[in-house]
Amino acid sequence: MEKTFLMVKPDGVQRNVIGEIVSRFEKKGYHLAGAKLMQIPTELAEQHYGEHKERPFFGELVDFITSGPVFAMVWEGENVILTARQMMGATNPKDAAPGTIRGDFAVTVGKNMIHGSDSAESAEREIGLFFKEEELVSYEKTMNSWVN
Ligand code: RTP
Ligand code: MG
């Protein structure tokens, strides 16, 4: 089954919306495969956001994502990579539709509440960066037959 890496950023943890965000993906019908609250070391942040290394905001991005705990998650389900991105909304909250996570909870691009993998390759890379194989749990839910 398709998997993605999602992470409530430090602003989301500070603003007490871990539960709200988890709830949206649960209610949608996705399946939680792993989760942990963690403080990201600088080196991991630089690897995770490596594609933005040359961008002017890279330093700020790394400083922000390491500024406090994040809630890292792996979710699985049909089309979860793309659908999670749609549920998150546009990168800049000013362009994010109401009803999306960024549209409902965020104001500024630097503090946009949630990260989500943008492709199958990113998902595989990011899950590998943040989770060991034994931290991902495989289990059945009888309800899955109603959503898949
Ligand atoms: P993310 O990787 O965090 O899920 O966000 P994204 O795919 O929607 O956007 P991406 O282009 O990957 O950018 C990563 C993060 O960098 C910050 N950013 N700041 N100041 C700026 O112009 C700017 N542009 C991007 C955002 O916090 C974005 O989430
Ligand atoms: Mg991105």
mmCIF file of C-alpha atoms in Angstrom, residues 9-66:
data_model
loop_
_atom_site.group_PDB
_atom_site.id
_atom_site.type_symbol
_atom_site.label_atom_id
_atom_site.label_comp_id
_atom_site.label_asym_id
_atom_site.label_seq_id
_atom_site.Cartn_x
_atom_site.Cartn_y
_atom_site.Cartn_z
ATOM 1 C CA LYS A 9 5.923 21.284 12.251
ATOM 2 C CA PRO A 10 7.003 23.066 15.479
ATOM 3 C CA ASP A 11 4.266 25.720 15.051
ATOM 4 C CA GLY A 12 1.592 23.009 14.986
ATOM 5 C CA VAL A 13 2.957 21.356 18.122
ATOM 6 C CA GLN A 14 3.093 24.742 19.905
ATOM 7 C CA ARG A 15 -0.455 25.540 18.847
ATOM 8 C CA ASN A 16 -1.914 22.243 20.090
ATOM 9 C CA VAL A 17 -3.164 20.917 16.764
ATOM 10 C CA ILE A 18 -1.368 17.538 16.635
ATOM 11 C CA GLY A 19 -4.660 15.859 17.503
ATOM 12 C CA GLU A 20 -6.682 17.898 15.007
ATOM 13 C CA ILE A 21 -4.262 17.066 12.198
ATOM 14 C CA VAL A 22 -4.070 13.351 13.071
ATOM 15 C CA SER A 23 -7.858 13.333 13.271
ATOM 16 C CA ARG A 24 -8.267 14.675 9.727
ATOM 17 C CA PHE A 25 -6.207 11.844 8.246
ATOM 18 C CA GLU A 26 -7.891 9.231 10.448
ATOM 19 C CA LYS A 27 -11.361 10.412 9.499
ATOM 20 C CA LYS A 28 -10.434 10.550 5.825
ATOM 21 C CA GLY A 29 -9.782 6.819 6.068
ATOM 22 C CA TYR A 30 -5.997 6.598 6.037
ATOM 23 C CA HIS A 31 -4.072 4.185 8.178
ATOM 24 C CA LEU A 32 -1.407 5.291 10.663
ATOM 25 C CA ALA A 33 1.729 3.166 10.287
ATOM 26 C CA GLY A 34 4.118 5.047 12.590
ATOM 27 C CA ALA A 35 4.393 8.230 14.650
ATOM 28 C CA LYS A 36 6.722 9.953 17.072
ATOM 29 C CA LEU A 37 7.308 13.278 18.763
ATOM 30 C CA MET A 38 10.913 14.292 18.188
ATOM 31 C CA GLN A 39 13.372 17.143 18.092
ATOM 32 C CA ILE A 40 15.065 17.139 14.674
ATOM 33 C CA PRO A 41 18.887 17.381 14.770
ATOM 34 C CA THR A 42 20.302 20.058 12.415
ATOM 35 C CA GLU A 43 21.987 17.460 10.210
ATOM 36 C CA LEU A 44 18.713 15.581 9.648
ATOM 37 C CA ALA A 45 16.890 18.844 8.880
ATOM 38 C CA GLU A 46 19.528 19.724 6.274
ATOM 39 C CA GLN A 47 19.179 16.282 4.680
ATOM 40 C CA HIS A 48 15.394 16.369 4.764
ATOM 41 C CA TYR A 49 15.227 19.787 3.069
ATOM 42 C CA GLY A 50 18.367 19.150 0.944
ATOM 43 C CA GLU A 51 16.522 20.042 -2.286
ATOM 44 C CA HIS A 52 16.267 23.652 -0.995
ATOM 45 C CA LYS A 53 19.955 23.992 -0.051
ATOM 46 C CA GLU A 54 20.606 26.821 -2.509
ATOM 47 C CA ARG A 55 17.407 28.750 -1.749
ATOM 48 C CA PRO A 56 17.675 32.019 0.217
ATOM 49 C CA PHE A 57 15.276 30.734 2.889
ATOM 50 C CA PHE A 58 17.215 27.500 3.578
ATOM 51 C CA GLY A 59 18.846 28.734 6.801
ATOM 52 C CA GLU A 60 15.545 30.001 8.187
ATOM 53 C CA LEU A 61 13.818 26.770 7.187
ATOM 54 C CA VAL A 62 16.367 24.625 9.032
ATOM 55 C CA ASP A 63 16.317 26.958 12.063
ATOM 56 C CA PHE A 64 12.533 26.781 12.201
ATOM 57 C CA ILE A 65 12.141 23.026 11.772
ATOM 58 C CA THR A 66 14.730 22.429 14.526
#
